[in-house]
XYZ file of C-alpha atoms in Angstrom:
691
model
C 0.332 68.382 13.509
C 1.774 71.227 11.420
C 4.228 73.875 12.647
C 5.098 76.778 10.294
C 7.179 79.974 10.321
C 5.256 83.251 10.664
C 5.207 84.070 6.938
C 3.381 80.779 6.262
C 0.912 81.069 9.104
C -1.952 81.917 6.778
C -1.350 78.853 4.674
C -1.071 76.679 7.746
C -4.396 77.911 9.130
C -6.070 77.246 5.811
C -4.852 73.664 5.629
C -5.610 72.974 9.304
C -9.143 74.175 8.843
C -9.570 71.971 5.814
C -8.175 68.842 7.475
C -10.097 69.428 10.667
C -13.394 69.421 8.809
C -12.656 66.320 6.751
C -13.713 62.863 7.831
C -12.074 59.928 6.186
C -15.224 57.881 5.688
C -17.071 60.771 3.992
C -14.133 61.507 1.731
C -14.231 57.883 0.679
C -17.920 58.114 -0.015
C -17.388 61.171 -2.138
C -14.362 60.051 -4.166
C -15.063 56.330 -3.921
C -11.428 55.529 -3.358
C -9.601 53.576 -0.692
C -8.820 55.150 2.680
C -5.117 55.519 2.130
C -5.622 56.939 -1.354
C -7.557 59.974 -0.135
C -4.952 60.554 2.508
C -2.373 60.628 -0.240
C -4.397 63.353 -1.936
C -4.510 65.405 1.252
C -0.833 64.905 1.699
C -0.241 66.252 -1.793
C -2.212 69.382 -0.837
C 0.090 70.163 2.021
C 3.309 69.232 0.277
C 2.452 71.273 -2.837
C 1.811 74.466 -0.905
C 4.878 74.044 1.247
C 7.085 72.527 -1.437
C 9.845 75.121 -1.369
C 10.370 75.003 2.371
C 10.184 71.199 2.383
C 12.766 70.879 -0.383
C 15.092 73.223 1.472
C 14.847 71.918 5.006
C 13.599 68.296 4.749
C 15.712 65.871 6.763
C 13.346 62.908 6.795
C 12.259 60.073 4.619
C 9.683 57.346 4.856
C 10.782 54.504 7.145
C 8.857 51.275 7.485
C 11.131 50.153 10.296
C 11.776 52.662 13.050
C 15.021 52.902 14.985
C 15.235 52.584 18.728
C 14.631 56.277 19.428
C 13.902 59.616 17.795
C 17.549 60.670 17.771
C 18.615 57.584 15.806
C 15.914 58.216 13.227
C 17.202 61.798 12.777
C 20.776 60.634 12.172
C 19.839 57.809 9.860
C 17.769 59.857 7.447
C 19.666 63.170 7.526
C 19.802 65.084 4.228
C 17.364 62.680 2.583
C 14.784 63.987 0.217
C 11.145 63.459 0.920
C 9.113 61.796 -1.780
C 5.591 60.534 -1.441
C 6.235 57.022 -2.812
C 3.717 55.056 -0.764
C 0.231 55.343 0.536
C 0.749 57.040 3.892
C -1.145 58.561 6.769
C -1.341 62.304 7.167
C 2.114 63.725 7.773
C 2.837 65.290 11.102
C 5.141 68.305 11.158
C 7.016 68.832 14.447
C 6.820 72.246 16.066
C 9.982 74.102 15.239
C 10.448 77.781 14.579
C 12.799 77.564 11.629
C 12.704 74.297 9.717
C 10.093 71.796 8.528
C 10.749 68.234 9.674
C 8.414 65.508 8.526
C 8.610 62.079 10.104
C 6.384 59.513 8.394
C 5.676 56.228 10.181
C 3.476 53.353 9.106
C 1.558 51.273 11.595
C -0.951 48.437 11.324
C -4.546 49.447 11.660
C -7.491 47.132 12.088
C -8.242 47.510 8.416
C -4.703 46.388 7.495
C -5.137 43.284 9.621
C -8.465 42.486 7.976
C -6.976 42.922 4.524
C -4.214 40.436 5.331
C -6.745 38.004 6.733
C -8.704 38.220 3.508
C -5.552 37.498 1.518
C -4.901 34.409 3.632
C -8.506 33.543 4.280
C -9.710 30.286 5.741
C -12.471 28.256 4.140
C -15.113 29.921 6.329
C -13.909 33.431 5.451
C -13.816 32.555 1.759
C -17.372 31.290 2.071
C -18.388 34.577 3.722
C -16.654 36.662 1.077
C -18.450 34.688 -1.600
C -21.755 36.015 -0.292
C -20.537 39.569 0.242
C -19.549 39.532 3.886
C -16.263 41.495 3.733
C -14.809 41.963 7.159
C -13.298 45.373 7.953
C -14.641 47.183 4.876
C -18.040 48.622 4.130
C -19.524 46.722 1.226
C -21.423 49.816 0.137
C -18.217 51.752 -0.330
C -16.556 48.903 -2.172
C -19.404 48.681 -4.590
C -18.792 52.269 -5.765
C -14.990 52.327 -6.011
C -13.849 54.331 -8.981
C -12.172 52.660 -11.859
C -8.448 52.997 -12.251
C -8.729 55.551 -15.057
C -10.968 57.796 -12.917
C -8.527 57.709 -10.033
C -5.684 58.558 -12.424
C -7.624 61.541 -13.737
C -8.014 62.914 -10.216
C -4.319 62.511 -9.508
C -3.424 64.319 -12.742
C -5.045 67.470 -11.388
C -2.125 67.865 -9.024
C 0.762 68.339 -11.400
C 3.815 70.453 -10.916
C 2.514 73.237 -13.191
C -0.596 73.945 -11.170
C -0.479 77.283 -9.349
C -1.334 77.830 -5.722
C -4.500 79.663 -6.705
C -5.666 76.718 -8.766
C -4.951 74.436 -5.840
C -7.122 76.584 -3.638
C -9.989 76.374 -6.152
C -9.675 72.613 -6.229
C -9.724 72.514 -2.458
C -12.874 74.669 -2.354
C -14.546 72.304 -4.804
C -13.415 69.433 -2.666
C -14.991 71.038 0.401
C -18.273 71.579 -1.436
C -18.368 67.931 -2.376
C -17.528 66.993 1.147
C -20.419 69.070 2.511
C -22.746 67.433 0.001
C -21.617 64.047 1.201
C -22.533 64.923 4.760
C -26.091 65.634 3.694
C -26.492 62.163 2.252
C -28.099 59.788 4.725
C -26.170 56.561 5.289
C -28.315 53.621 6.160
C -26.937 50.792 8.269
C -25.870 47.802 6.236
C -27.941 44.760 6.985
C -26.198 42.520 4.433
C -28.857 40.587 2.589
C -26.105 38.379 1.235
C -25.061 37.689 4.792
C -28.637 36.875 5.716
C -28.926 34.545 2.734
C -25.666 32.854 3.669
C -26.886 32.352 7.221
C -30.178 30.898 6.035
C -28.500 28.487 3.641
C -26.021 27.357 6.288
C -28.782 26.851 8.817
C -30.865 24.880 6.322
C -27.973 22.570 5.497
C -27.268 22.054 9.191
C -30.897 21.180 9.957
C -31.154 18.828 6.987
C -27.970 17.019 8.028
C -29.148 16.324 11.558
C -32.605 15.430 10.308
C -30.999 12.832 8.055
C -29.089 11.432 11.031
C -32.343 11.266 12.936
C -34.045 9.405 10.108
C -31.233 6.851 10.030
C -31.480 6.358 13.767
C -35.246 6.019 13.681
C -35.090 3.322 11.036
C -36.432 5.147 7.995
C -33.272 4.289 6.095
C -33.866 0.662 6.881
C -37.352 0.739 5.436
C -35.804 1.790 2.156
C -33.544 -1.238 2.381
C -36.670 -3.340 1.941
C -36.069 -3.276 -1.790
C -33.280 -5.767 -1.152
C -35.851 -8.411 -0.283
C -37.015 -8.961 -3.810
C -38.316 -12.355 -4.813
C -36.183 -14.503 -7.076
C -37.484 -16.873 -9.687
C -35.320 -19.978 -9.780
C -35.374 -22.740 -12.374
C -33.345 -25.194 -10.269
C -35.147 -28.458 -9.581
C -34.391 -31.666 -7.706
C -32.913 -33.103 -10.906
C -30.079 -30.583 -10.584
C -29.251 -31.746 -7.045
C -27.324 -35.007 -6.784
C -26.041 -37.039 -3.885
C -28.729 -36.085 -1.353
C -31.510 -38.527 -2.138
C -32.817 -38.784 1.429
C -32.967 -35.019 1.875
C -34.829 -34.623 -1.408
C -37.359 -37.222 -0.301
C -38.142 -35.343 2.896
C -38.342 -31.983 1.145
C -40.710 -33.328 -1.500
C -43.494 -33.125 1.098
C -42.802 -29.417 1.514
C -43.017 -28.974 -2.246
C -46.389 -30.700 -2.290
C -47.668 -28.369 0.410
C -46.590 -25.308 -1.549
C -48.214 -26.629 -4.715
C -51.490 -27.723 -3.125
C -51.986 -26.251 0.373
C -55.765 -26.847 0.281
C -55.129 -30.574 0.200
C -53.607 -30.426 3.684
C -55.871 -27.817 5.248
C -59.003 -29.670 4.079
C -58.040 -32.617 6.276
C -57.359 -30.356 9.257
C -53.622 -30.990 9.160
C -51.330 -28.331 10.569
C -49.155 -27.025 7.849
C -45.395 -26.893 8.508
C -43.854 -23.502 9.181
C -40.145 -24.144 9.005
C -37.560 -26.665 7.835
C -34.037 -26.709 9.248
C -31.273 -28.011 6.975
C -28.346 -29.271 9.054
C -25.035 -30.440 7.655
C -21.354 -29.642 7.057
C -20.390 -26.805 4.716
C -20.540 -27.579 1.013
C -23.087 -30.397 1.159
C -25.733 -28.553 -0.898
C -28.075 -26.947 1.639
C -28.481 -23.716 -0.332
C -28.952 -25.637 -3.568
C -31.678 -27.731 -1.944
C -33.512 -24.616 -0.766
C -33.505 -23.179 -4.285
C -34.657 -26.525 -5.652
C -37.658 -26.502 -3.300
C -38.752 -23.112 -4.632
C -38.029 -24.179 -8.208
C -40.020 -27.412 -7.906
C -42.996 -25.615 -6.370
C -42.761 -22.653 -8.747
C -43.023 -20.064 -5.963
C -40.995 -16.891 -5.232
C -37.716 -17.410 -3.413
C -36.545 -14.914 -0.766
C -32.935 -15.258 0.339
C -31.172 -13.669 3.306
C -27.963 -14.460 5.178
C -27.847 -14.439 8.946
C -25.045 -11.853 9.202
C -27.165 -9.392 7.193
C -29.335 -8.888 10.271
C -26.382 -7.667 12.321
C -26.605 -3.871 12.465
C -24.751 -1.193 14.394
C -27.892 0.703 15.324
C -30.237 -0.830 17.868
C -33.396 -2.345 16.422
C -32.261 -2.573 12.823
C -31.966 -6.365 12.841
C -35.520 -6.782 14.109
C -36.834 -4.312 11.544
C -35.043 -6.126 8.744
C -36.626 -9.369 9.899
C -40.096 -7.791 9.847
C -39.526 -6.416 6.359
C -38.392 -9.829 5.107
C -41.489 -11.611 6.322
C -43.748 -8.779 5.184
C -42.371 -9.025 1.642
C -42.806 -12.816 1.648
C -46.413 -12.625 2.855
C -47.264 -10.252 0.035
C -45.991 -12.829 -2.492
C -47.370 -15.945 -0.758
C -47.051 -18.806 -1.373
C -43.303 -18.272 -1.077
C -40.089 -19.693 0.370
C -37.862 -17.774 2.789
C -34.319 -19.115 3.037
C -32.060 -17.877 5.859
C -28.501 -19.084 5.385
C -26.220 -19.368 8.436
C -29.239 -19.033 10.668
C -27.089 -19.732 13.732
C -25.734 -16.175 13.539
C -29.218 -14.703 13.982
C -30.927 -17.491 15.932
C -28.212 -18.136 18.505
C -29.071 -18.736 22.126
C -30.300 -15.646 23.894
C -28.132 -14.028 26.514
C -28.794 -12.161 29.740
C -25.624 -10.113 29.537
C -25.998 -6.541 30.758
C -23.365 -5.447 28.258
C -25.673 -6.313 25.358
C -29.247 -5.702 26.551
C -30.572 -5.483 22.968
C -28.752 -8.524 21.596
C -31.887 -10.681 21.676
C -34.170 -8.411 19.657
C -33.520 -10.054 16.294
C -34.001 -13.650 17.445
C -37.106 -12.609 19.386
C -38.530 -11.044 16.244
C -37.785 -14.244 14.303
C -39.577 -16.309 16.934
C -42.559 -13.973 16.807
C -42.793 -14.002 13.023
C -42.644 -17.787 12.774
C -45.127 -18.402 15.566
C -47.503 -15.715 14.310
C -48.277 -17.269 10.918
C -51.805 -18.078 9.965
C -52.217 -21.725 9.103
C -52.886 -21.091 5.419
C -50.573 -18.216 4.595
C -48.374 -20.444 2.469
C -44.931 -19.191 3.557
C -42.259 -21.766 4.392
C -39.046 -20.842 6.198
C -35.922 -22.835 5.330
C -32.921 -22.368 7.586
C -29.414 -23.731 7.000
C -26.706 -24.222 9.605
C -23.692 -26.367 10.407
C -23.860 -25.457 14.118
C -27.164 -26.808 15.316
C -26.155 -26.875 18.972
C -25.786 -23.088 18.993
C -29.437 -22.447 18.094
C -31.912 -21.239 20.684
C -34.164 -23.984 22.049
C -37.286 -21.915 21.423
C -36.432 -21.869 17.736
C -36.298 -25.668 17.602
C -39.634 -26.388 19.206
C -42.610 -27.655 17.166
C -44.524 -24.804 15.600
C -41.427 -23.061 14.357
C -38.948 -25.408 12.724
C -41.170 -28.462 12.503
C -38.896 -30.510 10.252
C -35.160 -31.106 10.515
C -33.354 -32.480 7.469
C -29.780 -33.745 7.760
C -27.637 -33.086 4.681
C -24.531 -35.170 5.305
C -21.284 -35.763 3.413
C -22.020 -37.907 0.341
C -21.125 -41.580 0.326
C -19.608 -43.558 -2.529
C -22.754 -43.790 -4.652
C -23.599 -40.142 -4.013
C -20.098 -39.037 -5.014
C -20.393 -41.050 -8.214
C -23.648 -39.261 -9.061
C -22.063 -35.886 -8.402
C -19.050 -36.726 -10.593
C -21.390 -37.834 -13.386
C -23.266 -34.536 -13.126
C -20.273 -32.200 -13.265
C -18.189 -34.240 -15.712
C -21.111 -34.193 -18.144
C -20.667 -30.425 -18.435
C -17.053 -30.604 -19.702
C -15.155 -32.485 -22.416
C -13.646 -35.690 -21.032
C -12.088 -38.916 -22.288
C -11.299 -42.203 -20.533
C -12.576 -40.990 -17.162
C -13.888 -43.600 -14.725
C -16.201 -42.052 -12.150
C -16.138 -45.224 -10.033
C -12.408 -44.802 -9.423
C -12.892 -41.104 -8.778
C -15.617 -41.782 -6.221
C -13.385 -44.272 -4.379
C -10.466 -41.833 -4.315
C -12.438 -38.936 -2.869
C -13.704 -40.242 0.443
C -14.784 -37.306 2.596
C -15.287 -34.934 -0.330
C -18.450 -32.826 -0.299
C -20.414 -31.797 -3.356
C -18.665 -28.425 -3.381
C -15.260 -30.161 -3.213
C -16.108 -32.353 -6.183
C -17.342 -29.394 -8.211
C -14.129 -27.532 -7.427
C -12.025 -30.571 -8.309
C -13.660 -30.929 -11.733
C -13.283 -27.217 -12.399
C -9.589 -27.274 -11.419
C -9.042 -30.228 -13.743
C -10.675 -28.348 -16.625
C -8.499 -25.312 -15.944
C -5.388 -27.489 -15.872
C -6.316 -29.069 -19.196
C -6.836 -25.654 -20.768
C -3.446 -24.448 -19.511
C -1.792 -27.537 -21.005
C -3.583 -26.945 -24.347
C -5.297 -30.309 -24.033
C -8.347 -31.126 -26.135
C -10.147 -32.855 -23.270
C -9.925 -33.526 -19.534
C -8.223 -36.786 -18.626
C -7.488 -38.719 -15.451
C -4.113 -36.990 -15.254
C -5.796 -33.615 -14.899
C -8.266 -34.940 -12.336
C -5.429 -36.441 -10.289
C -3.616 -33.123 -10.319
C -6.763 -31.343 -9.145
C -7.356 -33.856 -6.351
C -3.798 -33.609 -5.039
C -4.020 -29.848 -5.165
C -7.128 -29.899 -2.973
C -5.695 -32.405 -0.486
C -2.028 -31.421 -0.351
C -2.173 -27.796 -1.417
C -0.668 -26.229 -4.541
C 2.675 -27.768 -5.476
C 5.687 -25.516 -5.720
C 7.717 -25.763 -8.883
C 11.177 -26.175 -7.374
C 12.519 -28.377 -4.616
C 14.396 -26.773 -1.741
C 18.045 -26.458 -2.795
C 19.497 -27.727 0.467
C 20.767 -31.283 0.923
C 20.299 -31.484 4.686
C 16.783 -30.033 4.552
C 15.723 -32.425 1.814
C 17.216 -35.364 3.699
C 15.323 -34.514 6.893
C 12.107 -34.063 4.902
C 12.596 -37.392 3.110
C 13.089 -39.352 6.354
C 10.175 -37.515 7.959
C 7.740 -38.479 5.177
C 9.193 -41.987 4.945
C 8.542 -42.394 8.673
C 4.838 -41.660 8.156
C 4.640 -44.136 5.290
C 6.531 -46.973 7.047
C 4.487 -46.747 10.265
C 1.237 -46.781 8.272
C 2.489 -49.725 6.199
C 3.299 -51.909 9.239
C 0.361 -50.872 11.474
C -2.937 -52.728 11.487
C -6.062 -50.717 10.599
C -3.959 -47.757 9.482
C -5.317 -45.612 6.619
C -4.207 -46.618 3.124
C -1.301 -44.686 1.683
C -1.928 -42.718 -1.502
C 1.217 -40.699 -2.195
C 4.276 -39.235 -0.479
C 6.424 -36.385 -1.769
C 9.217 -34.085 -0.704
C 8.080 -31.378 -3.107
C 6.792 -28.401 -1.115
C 3.006 -28.114 -1.022
C 1.412 -25.051 0.490
C 3.194 -24.286 3.759
C 4.753 -27.735 4.167
C 8.072 -28.978 2.796
C 6.597 -32.395 2.054
C 3.361 -34.300 2.318
C 2.039 -37.805 2.945
C -1.473 -38.379 1.623
C -3.608 -41.245 2.930
C -6.575 -42.774 1.171
C -9.512 -44.441 2.895
C -10.534 -47.643 1.160
C -14.208 -47.184 1.966
C -16.623 -44.882 3.710
C -16.153 -45.068 7.457
C -19.396 -45.649 9.279
C -17.878 -46.833 12.543
C -14.546 -45.601 13.860
C -12.937 -48.175 16.114
C -10.361 -47.611 18.813
C -7.832 -49.575 16.781
C -8.260 -47.204 13.815
C -7.871 -44.142 16.011
C -4.672 -45.474 17.571
C -3.325 -46.373 14.111
C -3.960 -42.808 12.914
C -2.086 -41.476 15.938
C 0.852 -43.822 15.310
C 1.072 -42.782 11.657
C 1.126 -39.122 12.675
C 3.948 -39.790 15.161
C 6.080 -41.573 12.561
C 7.609 -38.375 11.169
C 9.091 -37.121 14.449
C 10.186 -40.633 15.435
C 12.160 -40.984 12.183
C 13.872 -37.623 12.704
C 15.010 -38.586 16.202
C 16.253 -42.038 15.190
C 18.254 -40.869 12.160
C 19.512 -37.403 13.151
C 19.405 -37.549 16.959
C 17.283 -35.635 19.506
C 19.141 -32.369 18.831
C 18.205 -32.366 15.133
C 14.454 -32.773 15.436
C 12.507 -30.052 13.629
C 9.297 -28.086 14.050
C 7.813 -29.782 10.994
C 5.866 -32.185 13.208
C 3.600 -29.425 14.537
C 0.615 -30.365 12.389
C 1.216 -34.064 13.157
C 1.084 -33.444 16.908
C -2.008 -31.304 16.499
C -3.837 -34.103 14.689
C -2.691 -36.756 17.175
C -3.662 -34.614 20.171
C -7.121 -34.006 18.720
C -7.670 -37.756 18.331
C -6.458 -38.467 21.878
C -8.707 -35.791 23.390
C -11.734 -37.144 21.550
C -10.955 -40.675 22.746
C -10.762 -39.517 26.369
C -13.418 -36.792 26.560
C -15.986 -37.882 23.955
C -15.734 -41.573 23.140
C -15.136 -42.968 26.644
C -12.062 -44.928 25.524
C -10.015 -44.302 28.684
C -10.310 -46.695 31.614
C -9.059 -44.161 34.154
C -11.324 -41.312 33.095
C -14.300 -43.530 32.348
C -17.453 -42.549 30.510
C -18.698 -39.046 30.000
C -18.608 -36.185 27.562
C -16.570 -33.077 28.200
C -16.747 -30.087 25.888
C -14.956 -27.188 27.522
C -16.758 -26.339 30.764
C -19.873 -28.315 29.836
C -20.231 -31.903 31.079
C -22.681 -34.716 30.532
C -22.615 -37.849 32.659
C -19.329 -37.228 34.466
C -18.406 -34.695 37.171
C -15.940 -31.972 36.244
C -13.464 -30.131 38.371
C -9.740 -29.562 38.800
C -9.065 -33.202 39.627
C -11.143 -34.497 36.716
C -9.457 -32.122 34.280
C -6.017 -33.120 35.496
C -6.932 -36.780 35.130
C -8.152 -36.159 31.576
C -4.976 -34.295 30.649
C -2.819 -37.067 32.061
C -4.677 -39.670 30.017
C -4.232 -37.652 26.826
C -0.536 -37.332 27.567
C -0.275 -41.079 28.184
C -1.957 -41.964 24.894
C 0.347 -39.640 22.950
C 3.479 -40.978 24.614
C 2.502 -44.602 24.041
C 1.720 -43.842 20.394
C 5.130 -42.236 19.917
C 6.888 -45.231 21.447
C 5.019 -47.635 19.150
C 5.973 -45.609 16.059
C 9.582 -45.447 17.203
C 9.675 -49.188 17.774
C 8.355 -49.923 14.254
C 10.995 -47.708 12.634
C 13.797 -49.240 14.696
C 12.684 -52.679 13.587
C 12.517 -51.659 9.895
C 15.450 -49.260 9.701
C 16.653 -50.666 6.359
C 13.260 -50.167 4.729
C 13.156 -46.636 6.142
C 16.457 -45.803 4.466
C 15.337 -47.318 1.148
C 12.143 -45.257 1.040
C 13.987 -42.067 2.027
C 16.620 -42.612 -0.680
C 13.901 -43.235 -3.254
C 12.211 -39.972 -2.261
C 15.465 -38.064 -2.638
C 15.883 -39.585 -6.097
C 12.340 -39.455 -7.479
C 10.816 -36.740 -5.201
C 7.318 -38.308 -5.376
C 6.229 -41.922 -4.785
C 2.832 -43.559 -5.062
C 1.634 -46.395 -2.858
C 2.786 -48.907 -5.498
C 6.228 -47.324 -5.552
C 6.562 -47.506 -1.772
C 5.527 -51.150 -1.776
C 8.061 -51.936 -4.512
C 10.881 -50.224 -2.600
C 10.049 -52.082 0.603
C 10.075 -55.397 -1.269
C 13.430 -54.602 -2.871
C 12.107 -54.019 -6.379
C 13.584 -51.353 -8.624
C 11.599 -48.375 -9.863
C 12.547 -46.890 -13.208
C 11.918 -43.311 -14.203
C 9.740 -44.469 -17.093
C 7.558 -46.431 -14.721
C 7.016 -43.338 -12.599
C 6.056 -41.280 -15.638
C 3.651 -43.798 -17.162
C 1.894 -45.349 -14.202
C -1.611 -44.278 -13.250
C -1.721 -42.045 -10.224
C -5.349 -42.764 -9.440
C -5.247 -45.936 -7.376
C -8.165 -48.169 -6.575
C -8.002 -48.387 -2.780
C -9.787 -51.728 -2.758
C -6.830 -53.247 -4.667
C -3.903 -51.329 -3.190
C -4.074 -51.094 0.576
C -0.741 -50.962 2.382
């Protein structure tokens, strides 16, 4: 509000009339400048007309921070000169008869808040601004804002040399423009950019949830069908060694795939599935590829875990797609590796009501074949007992082929196959086959490859027996560490521990043949004692099992005898684990306990013998008795041969590694030279050297 002295009343009325008629939004539309800018112009009108009185009596200045009360503001800014240095609101002049007092205060309007929000905009606000949705400001006004030079030209009109009469003319022109602005019709802003933004956002939202729906409904899975592409394999039975019996049985399947009319003409029912059962690494996958290669038909491969899906029904759909792809390429071979993971026994658990869908689909697909469709299913597993009984009935897996660990002749064939692919010299596969009892085809392949790598590292021109021995020990004992433990007491305990194993095996009937002992760390152990079977074990007698237990107990027995019961170590953990496993099998599986009797116990399942708390306690007591008796026998042997125990331990501390020949020489009192250790062959024929 303005308050003037009587001689300025006319001027005051003129300005009041002008300001009363003005509306901020229309002034903006006319001058196309920001809100505060036009208010600055109006402020210049009033201050120019009343300049003399303001310069004489002004006691105020702009304050962004007000004091506690009006009186404090008056004292703080007394005798200050008013200058319009900021964009301000219209000044308010207090009513006073003599002087002009102008107090200018800034406050935050809604527009100021919106401007600050736009400066510190979130991602959503930035996205809105990108499409023209400016909160707090009319987009139509912003589109017509004058350029900086135009705004400067308007401000230059109000210079200090302009007379009052000229100011009045400018004001009249301003009013005329203002009136013209009122006549212009302002249409409400619908914001086509805002509409476009909304449509795009809505479209993206709908497409996202539609994609989620498609995944849930299984459309994504149908696109996964491209994974089931047929493979053309050139592997034949000539590339598979050591499984002669399995190849003989599978040759009938090959004949069916080559000439199915031969079987159907006689009215014979064609086989639908073949189950390959055997330990890991025996060549089940290689046999399946060889079947397809021999028959010259497409080969479809899938692993059991691939059918495990998070979404319900995906496993069954994948199974349908697999068989559909195979039928289109018939005759064909479908190979499902680790079939126990998809064909496990069905459950009635309420927690997993859909867990049986995949195996049910497999049963349906196999039982729904036409007799002449020409699709054979090969399944591989090492856990046959976990398969569902319905999967094993005739009409699904008609043939079961056992792929067992290779024997001596089979190992020799496998060595001949893999050694023919590398450069070798002076390698005897007969010795190698004898020294690798229990090795599978995959183990032998890995052993030959490790030997070739070792030869390359040593810059050798060919692979020799030395490299093969290194590879074998690495597979059996673990990788050897380069340095021995630098602790005398630790090495002494380790030496007596390993010597205890060797001495008990040496003096025990039917014990496994010793191959090598060492106090060099291998893997996680500080030392190792390797035994070597002299032939393939077809029957395992009770005497052999007890001898294995006694040999395992020899390490702890030696520690207690030499260092006392307070110095025994935790190094016998693996020995006790092996001995306990043998004792439990003797009692619960082999019927070798008189007190427990006959019967098979596997967890909570029984066969031929009642189970219960009393039976379990009786079984545990028998296992404990067998272990204790085995420990006492090992302890008795070491007490009887204490001198030999010390000799072997001292030799280990000196030479670090001893072969079976070295141990025998030490026991017999013969000396071992360093040269002998370096030059002797480490591959021992078990038929000639059995301790």
